[in-house]
Amino acid sequence: MLQRLKALFGKASAKPTSPALDPEAIPKHIAIIMDGNGRWAKNRGLPRMAGHHSGMKTVKRITMAADRLGVKYLTLYAFSTENWKRPKAEVEFLMKLPQEFLSIELKELIENNVQVRMMGHKGDLPDHTLKAVEEAIAQTANNDGLVLNFALNYGSRKEMIEAVRDIGQAVSEGKLSPADIDESTMEAHLLSAGIPDPDLLIRTSGELRLSNFMLWQLAYSEMWFTDVYWPEFTEEHFYEAVREYQRRGRRYGGL
Ligand code: FPP
């Protein structure tokens, strides 16, 4: 708590400067499309993998910043169902990152009471990737601090198709009446079941699109875009997004 207050008010802390945020209006769930690793690397004459590796360090930085602010859920788009189209070497590299990240950071995540989760289609993941993530999930299952939710091999359309298929199956088995299908039925069948919709979506790198990310769940989320590439995205940028979120009036279609 003390650390959190220091982060909020910037006093007696070596951490980033005061975000001057309203502690009563911190978004409960922030989702991030971490984009621009490749361009960041290219601008420096480095291979794309160096960008992803640097992006992994940003994951740590922003996870800790979210935790200090009191965000409850942080969902990070780490690999999409479309990313398999990338060159084999890049895919293999990306599939090693969760393992590397967790081997370095899991201890500190546990010390900070962070709960690791994964949202994605597990079937296509290499064994070593899934094993590393599942071990982290198991080891942090009883933590009740920040939920760090990796969207890994995640695709929103596939998620919705599978949800509809499951619902259709329940109908055909007579377990569910079509008339009883409502938003909560759909939500219960999505990969994000049990996690509230994001309050705030952040996308880095200047791209202004959703790229098949949480299309159902983002229906009423506030969106914040920045030109900054993910590897150079700092706590200050993160606070700026939250500050802008706090300026917005959320009406959910009402007045
Ligand atoms: C998009 O940038 C980024 C990705 C597809 C991968 C994101 C992965 C990380 C940030 C590291 C993940 C770390 C963990 C711990 C899982 P891009 O490569 O499309 O960038 P570009 O548009 O500039 O080419």
XYZ file of C-alpha atoms and ligand atoms in Angstrom:
279
model
C 0.000 0.000 0.000
C 2.799 2.408 0.928
C 4.497 1.704 -2.384
C 1.202 2.337 -4.163
C 0.698 5.687 -2.435
C 4.253 6.685 -3.242
C 3.667 5.859 -6.885
C 0.487 7.889 -6.863
C 1.891 10.953 -5.194
C 5.524 10.618 -6.173
C 6.834 11.312 -2.681
C 9.994 9.807 -1.235
C 10.143 7.391 -4.096
C 12.851 6.574 -6.603
C 10.026 5.431 -8.880
C 8.734 7.535 -11.794
C 7.456 11.016 -11.095
C 4.000 11.883 -9.799
C 1.215 10.795 -12.083
C -1.226 13.051 -10.147
C -3.976 10.545 -10.617
C -7.244 10.193 -8.786
C -6.779 7.030 -6.705
C -10.563 6.575 -6.658
C -10.794 6.333 -10.445
C -8.056 3.917 -11.421
C -9.281 1.664 -14.255
C -9.997 -1.791 -12.917
C -8.953 -3.514 -16.134
C -6.412 -2.183 -18.638
C -5.765 -4.060 -21.885
C -2.757 -3.271 -24.056
C -1.922 -3.984 -27.694
C 1.862 -3.938 -27.444
C 2.836 -2.830 -30.933
C 5.942 -1.449 -32.622
C 8.681 -3.836 -31.493
C 9.785 -4.490 -35.075
C 9.881 -0.828 -36.089
C 11.705 0.128 -32.928
C 14.402 -2.417 -33.748
C 14.562 -1.462 -37.433
C 15.086 2.207 -36.545
C 18.139 1.131 -34.586
C 19.502 -1.194 -37.230
C 18.703 -4.180 -35.005
C 16.965 -7.470 -35.839
C 13.232 -7.619 -35.080
C 13.919 -10.103 -32.286
C 15.842 -7.386 -30.414
C 12.633 -5.352 -30.477
C 10.625 -8.208 -29.020
C 13.255 -8.771 -26.382
C 13.212 -5.135 -25.419
C 9.398 -5.288 -25.437
C 9.613 -8.022 -22.852
C 11.355 -5.588 -20.520
C 8.523 -3.127 -21.021
C 6.119 -5.885 -19.956
C 7.887 -6.032 -16.608
C 7.981 -2.232 -16.245
C 4.303 -1.743 -16.999
C 3.170 -4.726 -14.938
C 4.850 -3.221 -11.896
C 3.442 0.236 -12.657
C -0.071 -1.203 -12.988
C 0.357 -3.054 -9.728
C 1.509 0.075 -7.902
C -1.444 2.041 -9.234
C -3.907 -0.546 -7.973
C -5.092 -1.796 -11.366
C -6.783 -5.147 -10.790
C -6.454 -6.719 -14.261
C -3.785 -6.115 -16.904
C -4.299 -7.956 -20.200
C -1.373 -7.934 -22.636
C -1.710 -8.976 -26.284
C 1.457 -11.050 -26.627
C 0.641 -13.187 -29.684
C -2.394 -13.229 -31.958
C -3.898 -16.097 -33.943
C -2.691 -14.174 -37.021
C 0.926 -13.916 -35.829
C 1.593 -17.516 -36.988
C 1.899 -16.004 -40.487
C 5.239 -14.431 -39.502
C 8.566 -16.047 -40.474
C 9.209 -19.294 -38.585
C 12.268 -17.921 -36.764
C 10.283 -14.960 -35.432
C 7.397 -17.171 -34.299
C 9.834 -19.491 -32.542
C 11.467 -16.537 -30.831
C 8.123 -15.124 -29.696
C 7.127 -18.531 -28.348
C 10.236 -18.595 -26.169
C 9.570 -15.214 -24.578
C 6.931 -16.268 -22.012
C 9.347 -18.923 -20.763
C 12.243 -16.470 -20.584
C 10.134 -13.759 -18.991
C 8.760 -16.085 -16.338
C 12.125 -17.650 -15.571
C 13.447 -14.169 -14.775
C 10.391 -12.478 -13.285
C 8.143 -15.100 -11.705
C 9.833 -14.830 -8.326
C 9.220 -11.082 -8.151
C 5.688 -11.464 -9.482
C 4.982 -13.913 -6.665
C 6.554 -11.538 -4.103
C 4.177 -8.858 -5.376
C 1.145 -11.132 -5.074
C 0.537 -11.057 -8.858
C -1.667 -13.762 -10.327
C -0.651 -14.935 -13.817
C -3.360 -16.026 -16.236
C -3.552 -16.820 -19.905
C -6.290 -16.098 -22.414
C -5.862 -17.880 -25.723
C -6.164 -21.057 -27.750
C -3.880 -23.459 -25.935
C -3.983 -26.276 -28.473
C -1.567 -24.771 -31.006
C 1.066 -23.584 -28.525
C 4.396 -25.423 -28.339
C 4.685 -27.607 -25.237
C 7.519 -25.559 -23.752
C 5.489 -22.340 -23.995
C 2.341 -23.815 -22.516
C 4.264 -25.588 -19.771
C 6.004 -22.388 -18.646
C 2.736 -20.461 -18.596
C 0.781 -23.223 -16.865
C 3.435 -23.532 -14.182
C 3.267 -19.804 -13.536
C -0.535 -19.977 -13.435
C -0.392 -22.830 -10.909
C 2.230 -21.134 -8.740
C 0.298 -17.860 -8.584
C -3.237 -19.253 -8.461
C -3.759 -18.269 -4.831
C -2.391 -14.735 -5.217
C -5.040 -12.056 -5.041
C -3.163 -8.998 -6.274
C -2.906 -7.793 -9.862
C -4.104 -10.328 -12.447
C -1.540 -10.383 -15.261
C -3.455 -11.898 -18.141
C -1.405 -12.861 -21.203
C -3.381 -12.971 -24.436
C -1.337 -15.659 -26.104
C -2.415 -17.199 -29.372
C -5.550 -15.131 -28.915
C -8.011 -14.173 -31.633
C -11.329 -12.572 -30.888
C -13.236 -14.007 -33.851
C -12.050 -17.533 -33.082
C -12.978 -16.955 -29.433
C -16.506 -15.878 -30.410
C -16.965 -18.715 -32.896
C -15.978 -21.239 -30.235
C -18.313 -19.593 -27.724
C -21.218 -19.759 -30.184
C -20.371 -23.374 -30.969
C -20.411 -24.283 -27.243
C -23.701 -22.466 -26.740
C -25.180 -24.216 -29.804
C -24.069 -27.546 -28.403
C -25.779 -26.810 -25.083
C -28.960 -25.897 -26.987
C -28.858 -29.050 -29.097
C -28.446 -31.140 -25.953
C -31.518 -29.464 -24.458
C -29.495 -27.890 -21.643
C -30.209 -24.350 -22.752
C -33.175 -22.656 -24.351
C -32.392 -20.168 -27.180
C -34.716 -17.685 -25.483
C -32.466 -17.708 -22.421
C -29.330 -16.721 -24.324
C -28.236 -13.247 -23.282
C -25.008 -11.255 -22.881
C -24.068 -13.164 -19.750
C -24.358 -16.482 -21.629
C -21.915 -15.233 -24.226
C -19.542 -13.778 -21.619
C -19.461 -17.044 -19.717
C -18.274 -18.837 -22.856
C -15.546 -16.377 -23.839
C -11.893 -16.957 -22.930
C -12.144 -13.913 -20.667
C -14.925 -15.490 -18.568
C -14.738 -14.191 -15.016
C -12.718 -11.092 -15.964
C -14.576 -7.776 -16.269
C -14.447 -5.920 -19.593
C -11.435 -3.611 -20.010
C -12.089 -0.044 -18.875
C -9.163 1.212 -20.900
C -7.460 -0.053 -24.061
C -3.974 1.196 -24.891
C -2.319 0.624 -28.261
C 1.229 1.708 -28.937
C 3.085 2.468 -32.204
C 0.587 4.766 -33.928
C -1.657 2.078 -35.417
C -5.357 2.844 -34.962
C -7.055 -0.536 -35.111
C -8.112 -3.415 -32.870
C -6.433 -6.262 -34.757
C -8.913 -8.939 -33.661
C -8.406 -8.132 -29.976
C -11.274 -8.490 -27.464
C -13.925 -7.287 -29.923
C -16.798 -8.246 -27.642
C -15.163 -7.085 -24.418
C -14.076 -3.656 -25.721
C -17.623 -2.564 -26.600
C -17.588 0.283 -24.057
C -13.895 0.617 -23.263
C -12.101 3.931 -23.475
C -9.297 3.826 -26.033
C -5.945 5.570 -25.922
C -3.422 5.485 -28.719
C 0.164 6.652 -28.773
C 2.859 6.846 -31.455
C 5.411 5.531 -28.978
C 6.771 2.079 -29.823
C 6.233 -0.568 -27.147
C 9.944 -0.992 -26.225
C 10.150 2.703 -25.314
C 6.767 2.871 -23.573
C 7.448 4.032 -20.013
C 5.554 4.343 -16.758
C 4.995 8.022 -17.626
C 3.212 7.079 -20.868
C 1.137 4.586 -18.930
C 0.174 7.226 -16.350
C -0.667 9.630 -19.176
C -3.118 7.067 -20.577
C -4.741 6.665 -17.165
C -4.817 10.448 -16.687
C -6.621 10.837 -20.028
C -9.001 8.013 -19.037
C -9.843 9.919 -15.865
C -10.757 13.005 -17.937
C -13.307 11.097 -19.989
C -17.001 10.849 -19.170
C -18.213 7.288 -19.604
C -21.899 7.171 -20.473
C -22.406 3.645 -21.839
C -24.916 4.946 -24.353
C -26.834 6.956 -21.755
C -26.789 10.707 -21.158
C 3.801 -6.418 -32.143
O 4.890 -5.687 -32.615
C 4.253 -7.244 -31.060
C 4.157 -8.593 -31.037
C 3.511 -9.392 -32.080
C 4.717 -9.354 -29.930
C 4.541 -8.711 -28.601
C 5.393 -9.390 -27.646
C 6.076 -8.769 -26.678
C 5.995 -7.333 -26.422
C 6.897 -9.524 -25.740
C 6.021 -10.460 -24.995
C 6.545 -10.792 -23.741
C 6.028 -11.750 -22.969
C 6.481 -11.832 -21.596
C 5.044 -12.707 -23.441
P 5.367 -5.893 -34.101
O 6.406 -6.943 -34.110
O 4.188 -6.183 -34.966
O 5.983 -4.510 -34.421
P 5.976 -3.798 -35.849
O 4.541 -3.523 -36.188
O 6.752 -2.558 -35.608
O 6.639 -4.734 -36.807
